[in-house]
Amino acid sequence: MENLSEKTAVILDEIRGHAGENYIPIIREKTLQSLTQACKNASNILEIGTATGYSASCMLLSCDAFVTTIEKDPVRATQAAQNFNKLNLSHRVRLITGDAAQELKALTVQGERFDFIFLDGPKGQYEHYYDDLKTLLRRGGILFADNVFLHGMVKSDGTIPHKHRSMVVNLRKFLKRLQSDSDFQTQIFDIEDGFTISKKLK
């Protein structure tokens, strides 16, 4: 992100600092750089996993898009709304509080379409969201999925701890589907916790 005002930079630092102090996972720095570069030409963005609004705010400050963002936790959604307001971004955000699986299906039924989707919700659910995400993404649009390596466990040949096993299995299925789907052109980036950038070809 370039040419941020001092006030905006301070607010973003406060949001990031609050997340760190309260163990709220937010996007990592190098991944954020790739995200804000990838969304520069977007006009209508969908985000799954608002948390307290840091990544959505960064996307909004990097382009002229409108963002629809989904967050299940009402406390975090309230914090996100407050942060969007502090940054004078509320008029460019539709914040939906609810379960992503249900909300994605509702958006699909409503016929909504997006030219950029940032997937950063529950990692074990990526596979279950796949069909709706594909339908919601316009041809030529970009799907950016974060944390696809789950702390390296997805790439590991070793034994996966039981509490993470289903998430790892589902993330592997998600990656396999993306890579084998001829409707997508997918790149996997081995940066930080791993992310994919997939362009929908048709």
mmCIF file of C-alpha atoms in Angstrom:
data_model
loop_
_atom_site.group_PDB
_atom_site.id
_atom_site.type_symbol
_atom_site.label_atom_id
_atom_site.label_comp_id
_atom_site.label_asym_id
_atom_site.label_seq_id
_atom_site.Cartn_x
_atom_site.Cartn_y
_atom_site.Cartn_z
ATOM 1 C CA MET A 1 0.000 0.000 0.000
ATOM 2 C CA GLU A 2 1.277 3.407 -0.926
ATOM 3 C CA ASN A 3 0.610 7.016 0.049
ATOM 4 C CA LEU A 4 -1.311 6.287 3.244
ATOM 5 C CA SER A 5 -1.942 9.245 5.489
ATOM 6 C CA GLU A 6 -0.236 9.213 8.873
ATOM 7 C CA LYS A 7 -3.624 8.858 10.591
ATOM 8 C CA THR A 8 -4.591 5.864 8.440
ATOM 9 C CA ALA A 9 -1.223 4.171 9.028
ATOM 10 C CA VAL A 10 -1.582 4.642 12.789
ATOM 11 C CA ILE A 11 -5.102 3.132 12.797
ATOM 12 C CA LEU A 12 -3.924 0.117 10.778
ATOM 13 C CA ASP A 13 -1.040 -0.378 13.214
ATOM 14 C CA GLU A 14 -3.513 -0.242 16.106
ATOM 15 C CA ILE A 15 -5.756 -2.862 14.468
ATOM 16 C CA ARG A 16 -2.773 -5.145 13.870
ATOM 17 C CA GLY A 17 -1.497 -4.577 17.398
ATOM 18 C CA HIS A 18 -4.893 -5.343 18.946
ATOM 19 C CA ALA A 19 -5.065 -8.571 16.940
ATOM 20 C CA GLY A 20 -1.646 -9.646 18.145
ATOM 21 C CA GLU A 21 -2.425 -8.867 21.774
ATOM 22 C CA ASN A 22 -5.698 -10.782 21.622
ATOM 23 C CA TYR A 23 -4.486 -13.780 19.567
ATOM 24 C CA ILE A 24 -6.721 -12.898 16.634
ATOM 25 C CA PRO A 25 -5.150 -14.327 13.465
ATOM 26 C CA ILE A 26 -4.651 -11.786 10.693
ATOM 27 C CA ILE A 27 -2.871 -11.817 7.367
ATOM 28 C CA ARG A 28 0.939 -11.840 7.404
ATOM 29 C CA GLU A 29 2.993 -9.048 5.873
ATOM 30 C CA LYS A 30 4.362 -10.696 2.704
ATOM 31 C CA THR A 31 1.018 -12.346 1.977
ATOM 32 C CA LEU A 32 -0.676 -8.970 2.466
ATOM 33 C CA GLN A 33 1.636 -7.416 -0.108
ATOM 34 C CA SER A 34 0.624 -10.068 -2.627
ATOM 35 C CA LEU A 35 -3.061 -9.694 -1.737
ATOM 36 C CA THR A 36 -3.158 -5.921 -2.174
ATOM 37 C CA GLN A 37 -1.290 -6.232 -5.472
ATOM 38 C CA ALA A 38 -3.626 -8.985 -6.733
ATOM 39 C CA CYS A 39 -6.807 -7.023 -5.967
ATOM 40 C CA LYS A 40 -5.720 -3.703 -7.498
ATOM 41 C CA ASN A 41 -8.057 -3.984 -10.498
ATOM 42 C CA ALA A 42 -11.006 -5.451 -8.590
ATOM 43 C CA SER A 43 -14.318 -3.630 -8.347
ATOM 44 C CA ASN A 44 -16.418 -6.074 -6.311
ATOM 45 C CA ILE A 45 -14.622 -8.132 -3.637
ATOM 46 C CA LEU A 46 -15.907 -10.952 -1.435
ATOM 47 C CA GLU A 47 -13.998 -11.816 1.733
ATOM 48 C CA ILE A 48 -14.629 -14.877 3.895
ATOM 49 C CA GLY A 49 -13.276 -14.243 7.390
ATOM 50 C CA THR A 50 -13.428 -10.575 8.387
ATOM 51 C CA ALA A 51 -11.931 -10.927 11.889
ATOM 52 C CA THR A 52 -11.533 -7.281 12.976
ATOM 53 C CA GLY A 53 -11.374 -5.876 9.462
ATOM 54 C CA TYR A 54 -7.637 -5.543 8.874
ATOM 55 C CA SER A 55 -7.325 -7.329 5.530
ATOM 56 C CA ALA A 56 -10.566 -5.859 4.168
ATOM 57 C CA SER A 57 -9.375 -2.374 5.117
ATOM 58 C CA CYS A 58 -6.031 -2.949 3.408
ATOM 59 C CA MET A 59 -7.762 -4.127 0.229
ATOM 60 C CA LEU A 60 -10.081 -1.123 0.247
ATOM 61 C CA LEU A 61 -7.133 1.221 0.701
ATOM 62 C CA SER A 62 -5.348 -0.433 -2.238
ATOM 63 C CA CYS A 63 -8.103 -0.187 -4.833
ATOM 64 C CA ASP A 64 -11.473 1.409 -5.602
ATOM 65 C CA ALA A 65 -13.526 -1.733 -4.948
ATOM 66 C CA PHE A 66 -16.571 -2.418 -2.794
ATOM 67 C CA VAL A 67 -16.116 -5.260 -0.285
ATOM 68 C CA THR A 68 -18.666 -7.768 0.998
ATOM 69 C CA THR A 69 -17.155 -9.518 4.011
ATOM 70 C CA ILE A 70 -18.479 -12.383 6.138
ATOM 71 C CA GLU A 71 -17.697 -12.949 9.828
ATOM 72 C CA LYS A 72 -19.281 -15.542 12.104
ATOM 73 C CA ASP A 73 -18.195 -14.052 15.443
ATOM 74 C CA PRO A 74 -20.504 -11.115 16.326
ATOM 75 C CA VAL A 75 -17.944 -9.562 18.686
ATOM 76 C CA ARG A 76 -15.288 -9.461 15.981
ATOM 77 C CA ALA A 77 -17.834 -8.226 13.452
ATOM 78 C CA THR A 78 -18.681 -5.321 15.758
ATOM 79 C CA GLN A 79 -14.975 -4.506 16.128
ATOM 80 C CA ALA A 80 -14.565 -4.659 12.354
ATOM 81 C CA ALA A 81 -17.473 -2.270 11.835
ATOM 82 C CA GLN A 82 -15.879 0.163 14.275
ATOM 83 C CA ASN A 83 -12.545 -0.086 12.471
ATOM 84 C CA PHE A 84 -14.130 0.502 9.057
ATOM 85 C CA ASN A 85 -15.774 3.588 10.532
ATOM 86 C CA LYS A 86 -12.481 4.893 11.963
ATOM 87 C CA LEU A 87 -10.903 4.555 8.522
ATOM 88 C CA ASN A 88 -13.896 6.184 6.767
ATOM 89 C CA LEU A 89 -14.467 3.008 4.753
ATOM 90 C CA SER A 90 -17.935 2.003 5.969
ATOM 91 C CA HIS A 91 -19.652 3.268 2.815
ATOM 92 C CA ARG A 92 -17.647 0.756 0.762
ATOM 93 C CA VAL A 93 -18.315 -2.271 2.961
ATOM 94 C CA ARG A 94 -21.180 -4.696 3.417
ATOM 95 C CA LEU A 95 -20.465 -6.624 6.604
ATOM 96 C CA ILE A 96 -22.445 -9.852 6.978
ATOM 97 C CA THR A 97 -22.507 -11.562 10.375
ATOM 98 C CA GLY A 98 -23.209 -15.253 9.974
ATOM 99 C CA ASP A 99 -21.915 -18.697 9.072
ATOM 100 C CA ALA A 100 -19.962 -18.503 5.822
ATOM 101 C CA ALA A 101 -21.361 -21.748 4.379
ATOM 102 C CA GLN A 102 -24.922 -20.487 4.735
ATOM 103 C CA GLU A 103 -24.120 -16.945 3.619
ATOM 104 C CA LEU A 104 -22.245 -18.119 0.525
ATOM 105 C CA LYS A 105 -25.220 -20.230 -0.510
ATOM 106 C CA ALA A 106 -27.511 -17.235 0.025
ATOM 107 C CA LEU A 107 -25.300 -15.005 -2.141
ATOM 108 C CA THR A 108 -25.255 -17.720 -4.808
ATOM 109 C CA VAL A 109 -29.054 -18.000 -4.813
ATOM 110 C CA GLN A 110 -29.306 -14.200 -5.048
ATOM 111 C CA GLY A 111 -27.201 -14.334 -8.204
ATOM 112 C CA GLU A 112 -24.383 -12.179 -6.863
ATOM 113 C CA ARG A 113 -21.041 -12.215 -8.640
ATOM 114 C CA PHE A 114 -17.596 -10.983 -7.641
ATOM 115 C CA ASP A 115 -14.384 -10.358 -9.560
ATOM 116 C CA PHE A 116 -12.134 -11.056 -6.558
ATOM 117 C CA ILE A 117 -12.586 -13.438 -3.622
ATOM 118 C CA PHE A 118 -10.309 -13.524 -0.581
ATOM 119 C CA LEU A 119 -10.731 -16.815 1.271
ATOM 120 C CA ASP A 120 -9.443 -16.607 4.841
ATOM 121 C CA GLY A 121 -12.111 -18.321 6.940
ATOM 122 C CA PRO A 122 -12.043 -21.688 8.749
ATOM 123 C CA LYS A 123 -9.368 -23.741 6.975
ATOM 124 C CA GLY A 124 -11.218 -27.031 7.276
ATOM 125 C CA GLN A 125 -14.155 -25.522 5.388
ATOM 126 C CA TYR A 126 -12.340 -24.372 2.226
ATOM 127 C CA GLU A 127 -13.214 -27.631 0.483
ATOM 128 C CA HIS A 128 -16.883 -27.287 1.446
ATOM 129 C CA TYR A 129 -17.062 -23.720 0.109
ATOM 130 C CA TYR A 130 -15.517 -24.661 -3.244
ATOM 131 C CA ASP A 131 -18.607 -24.999 -5.442
ATOM 132 C CA ASP A 132 -20.238 -21.792 -4.183
ATOM 133 C CA LEU A 133 -16.997 -19.836 -4.496
ATOM 134 C CA LYS A 134 -16.595 -21.005 -8.070
ATOM 135 C CA THR A 135 -20.146 -19.978 -8.922
ATOM 136 C CA LEU A 136 -19.784 -16.589 -7.222
ATOM 137 C CA LEU A 137 -16.563 -15.744 -9.078
ATOM 138 C CA ARG A 138 -16.925 -14.107 -12.476
ATOM 139 C CA ARG A 139 -14.979 -15.366 -15.455
ATOM 140 C CA GLY A 140 -11.589 -13.670 -15.358
ATOM 141 C CA GLY A 141 -11.896 -13.182 -11.607
ATOM 142 C CA ILE A 142 -9.336 -14.101 -8.958
ATOM 143 C CA LEU A 143 -9.677 -16.462 -5.986
ATOM 144 C CA PHE A 144 -6.977 -15.806 -3.369
ATOM 145 C CA ALA A 145 -6.870 -18.445 -0.605
ATOM 146 C CA ASP A 146 -4.657 -17.906 2.451
ATOM 147 C CA ASN A 147 -3.042 -20.299 4.966
ATOM 148 C CA VAL A 148 -3.294 -23.311 2.687
ATOM 149 C CA PHE A 149 -0.268 -25.003 4.311
ATOM 150 C CA LEU A 150 -1.670 -24.789 7.879
ATOM 151 C CA HIS A 151 1.656 -24.240 9.659
ATOM 152 C CA GLY A 152 3.399 -26.630 7.264
ATOM 153 C CA MET A 153 1.202 -29.612 8.137
ATOM 154 C CA VAL A 154 -0.416 -29.800 4.687
ATOM 155 C CA LYS A 155 3.023 -30.340 3.113
ATOM 156 C CA SER A 156 4.246 -32.691 5.829
ATOM 157 C CA ASP A 157 4.793 -36.410 5.276
ATOM 158 C CA GLY A 158 4.772 -37.010 9.027
ATOM 159 C CA THR A 159 1.999 -37.845 11.438
ATOM 160 C CA ILE A 160 -0.557 -35.067 11.792
ATOM 161 C CA PRO A 161 -1.869 -34.336 15.318
ATOM 162 C CA HIS A 162 -5.417 -35.649 15.700
ATOM 163 C CA LYS A 163 -6.961 -32.219 16.375
ATOM 164 C CA HIS A 164 -5.639 -30.918 13.029
ATOM 165 C CA ARG A 165 -6.152 -34.040 10.922
ATOM 166 C CA SER A 166 -9.520 -33.219 9.368
ATOM 167 C CA MET A 167 -8.395 -29.673 8.517
ATOM 168 C CA VAL A 168 -5.256 -30.988 6.821
ATOM 169 C CA VAL A 169 -7.221 -33.609 4.851
ATOM 170 C CA ASN A 170 -9.740 -30.996 3.691
ATOM 171 C CA LEU A 171 -7.058 -28.479 2.726
ATOM 172 C CA ARG A 172 -5.287 -31.149 0.674
ATOM 173 C CA LYS A 173 -8.588 -31.919 -1.074
ATOM 174 C CA PHE A 174 -9.128 -28.212 -1.714
ATOM 175 C CA LEU A 175 -5.667 -27.778 -3.244
ATOM 176 C CA LYS A 176 -6.079 -30.894 -5.383
ATOM 177 C CA ARG A 177 -9.421 -29.652 -6.716
ATOM 178 C CA LEU A 178 -7.992 -26.233 -7.545
ATOM 179 C CA GLN A 179 -5.015 -27.688 -9.350
ATOM 180 C CA SER A 180 -7.031 -30.232 -11.320
ATOM 181 C CA ASP A 181 -9.891 -27.869 -12.238
ATOM 182 C CA SER A 182 -9.395 -26.799 -15.854
ATOM 183 C CA ASP A 183 -11.656 -23.798 -15.239
ATOM 184 C CA PHE A 184 -8.918 -22.323 -13.043
ATOM 185 C CA GLN A 185 -5.317 -21.349 -13.622
ATOM 186 C CA THR A 186 -3.745 -21.777 -10.185
ATOM 187 C CA GLN A 187 -0.419 -20.825 -8.659
ATOM 188 C CA ILE A 188 0.611 -22.002 -5.187
ATOM 189 C CA PHE A 189 3.005 -19.726 -3.326
ATOM 190 C CA ASP A 190 5.298 -21.167 -0.661
ATOM 191 C CA ILE A 191 5.446 -17.879 1.248
ATOM 192 C CA GLU A 192 4.711 -17.623 4.991
ATOM 193 C CA ASP A 193 1.781 -20.023 5.589
ATOM 194 C CA GLY A 194 1.152 -20.580 1.888
ATOM 195 C CA PHE A 195 -1.456 -19.055 -0.384
ATOM 196 C CA THR A 196 -2.968 -19.705 -3.795
ATOM 197 C CA ILE A 197 -3.950 -17.318 -6.548
ATOM 198 C CA SER A 198 -6.407 -18.837 -9.022
ATOM 199 C CA LYS A 199 -7.761 -17.095 -12.115
ATOM 200 C CA LYS A 200 -11.123 -18.327 -13.362
ATOM 201 C CA LEU A 201 -10.740 -18.963 -17.079
ATOM 202 C CA LYS A 202 -14.334 -19.864 -17.934
#
